[in-house]
C-alpha positions in Angstrom: 21.8 3.6 192.5 21.3 1.5 189.4 23.8 -1.1 190.2 22.3 -2.0 193.4 18.8 -2.1 190.7 20.7 -4.7 188.5 22.4 -6.5 191.4 18.9 -7.4 193.3 16.7 -7.1 190.1 15.2 -10.6 190.4 14.8 -10.0 194.2 13.0 -6.7 193.6 10.7 -7.7 191.0 9.6 -11.1 192.7 8.8 -8.1 195.7 6.1 -6.4 193.8 5.4 -9.9 192.2 4.3 -10.7 196.1 3.2 -7.7 197.2 0.4 -7.2 194.4 -0.5 -10.9 194.7 -1.2 -10.0 198.1 -2.7 -6.8 197.6 -5.1 -8.5 195.2 -6.1 -11.5 197.9 -6.4 -8.8 200.8 -8.8 -7.5 198.6 -10.9 -10.6 197.7 -10.6 -11.2 201.6 -12.1 -8.0 203.1 -14.8 -7.6 199.9 -15.6 -10.9 200.9 -15.6 -10.4 204.3 -17.8 -7.2 203.6 -20.0 -9.3 201.3 -21.3 -11.7 204.2 -21.6 -8.7 206.3 -23.9 -7.2 204.6 -25.5 -10.2 203.3 -26.1 -11.8 206.8 -27.1 -7.3 208.2 -24.0 -7.7 210.7 -23.0 -4.7 212.5 -19.9 -2.8 210.5 -17.6 -3.0 213.6 -17.8 -6.5 213.7 -17.0 -6.7 210.1 -13.8 -4.1 210.4 -12.6 -6.7 213.4 -12.7 -9.0 210.4 -10.6 -6.9 208.5 -7.7 -6.6 210.9 -7.5 -9.9 211.1 -7.2 -10.1 207.5 -4.8 -7.8 208.1 -2.8 -9.7 210.1 -2.5 -12.8 208.3 -1.6 -11.3 205.1 1.4 -9.3 207.1 2.5 -12.8 208.2 2.3 -14.3 205.3 4.3 -11.2 203.3 6.7 -11.5 206.0 7.6 -15.2 205.0 7.7 -14.9 201.2 9.9 -11.9 201.2 12.2 -13.3 204.0 12.3 -16.4 200.8 12.7 -13.8 198.0 15.9 -11.7 199.6 17.5 -14.6 200.8 16.9 -16.3 204.0 17.6 -20.0 203.7 13.7 -21.6 204.3 14.9 -24.0 207.5 16.5 -20.0 209.4 12.5 -18.8 208.9 11.3 -22.4 209.8 13.2 -21.7 213.1 12.5 -18.0 213.3 8.9 -18.6 213.0 8.4 -21.8 215.3 10.6 -20.2 218.1 8.4 -17.2 217.4 5.1 -19.3 218.0 6.8 -21.5 221.0 7.2 -17.8 222.6 3.4 -16.7 222.4 2.3 -20.2 222.5 4.0 -20.3 226.2 2.6 -16.5 226.9 -0.9 -17.6 225.6 -1.5 -20.6 227.5 -2.2 -18.9 230.8 -4.8 -16.9 228.8 -5.6 -19.7 226.4 -9.7 -17.9 227.2 -8.4 -14.8 225.4 -8.0 -17.3 222.2 -10.5 -19.5 222.2 -13.0 -16.4 222.6 -11.0 -14.7 219.6 -11.7 -18.0 217.5 -15.3 -18.0 218.8 -15.9 -14.4 217.6 -14.9 -15.2 213.8 -17.0 -17.6 213.7 -19.5 -15.9 215.2 -18.9 -13.7 212.7 -19.8 -16.2 210.0 -22.3 -18.3 211.4 -24.0 -16.6 214.3 -28.1 -16.4 213.6 -28.7 -14.1 215.7 -28.0 -9.8 215.6 -27.7 -6.8 217.6 -31.2 -6.2 219.1 -32.1 -9.9 218.9 -34.0 -11.4 221.8 -32.4 -14.3 223.3 -32.5 -16.9 226.0 -29.4 -18.7 226.7 -30.4 -22.1 227.8 -27.9 -22.4 231.1 -28.4 -24.9 234.1 -26.6 -22.7 235.9 -27.4 -19.2 235.3 -30.3 -18.7 232.4 -30.2 -15.2 231.2 -33.0 -13.6 228.4 -31.6 -10.3 227.2 -31.6 -8.6 224.4 -28.1 -8.2 221.7 -26.8 -4.9 222.7 -23.4 -5.5 221.0 -21.2 -8.4 219.6 -17.2 -7.5 220.7 -13.9 -9.6 219.7 -14.6 -11.5 223.5 -18.4 -11.4 224.3 -21.1 -9.7 224.0 -22.7 -7.8 225.4 -26.5 -8.4 227.2 -29.4 -6.4 228.2 -32.0 -7.8 230.4 -35.1 -7.2 230.9 -34.5 -5.7 234.7 -31.7 -3.6 232.5 -28.9 -5.0 233.9 -25.8 -5.3 231.2 -23.9 -8.8 231.3 -20.6 -9.5 229.5 -20.8 -13.0 228.1 -18.1 -14.5 226.9 -18.0 -15.7 223.0 -16.7 -19.0 223.6 -19.8 -19.4 225.7 -22.2 -18.7 223.3 -21.8 -21.3 221.5 -21.3 -24.7 224.0 -24.8 -22.8 225.3 -27.9 -23.7 223.8 -29.7 -20.3 222.2 -33.6 -19.3 221.7 -34.5 -16.4 219.7 -37.4 -15.0 221.2 -40.3 -13.9 218.5 -42.2 -11.5 220.5 -40.7 -7.7 219.9 -39.2 -6.7 223.2 -40.8 -3.3 225.0 -38.2 -1.5 227.4 -40.8 -1.8 230.2 -41.5 -5.2 230.1 -40.8 -7.5 233.1 -41.4 -4.7 235.7 -44.2 -4.7 238.3 -47.5 -2.8 236.6 -47.7 0.4 239.2 
């Protein structure tokens, strides 16, 4: 056992340093995302979604750095990663809108001025929508219209359309004819 340690002492120490540095980076990124979420009064489920994205990013970086540490050639690693991303890219080409919605979800997390419970109007010439935001997911928004209809609106479209905040308070019976 000691022979294995002494033979690989440099790699083991470097591995420990990389893991510690990435753990600290992950902690800082999660703390920053939590602070942004708390300061902007973003719902905790959206903040947890950012935590998942941070975990994926740190894992990819860890795999890359640990592969270099344990003796893989940089060109071999680049070939593996480029092949993997090419396969993923070809596979995702058919479902590119999912990627754009995830990216839009990340942008919405940091810069969307409306929150869950906000009453908004989406200025779309084909289908204007006035609704209350019920939930903001990774791929879409859940909007509840004045008639009680639930609409799922893609994140990438909400960034492309003009959206205005309706200041008056929302009432459940609003928009229905009085009896």
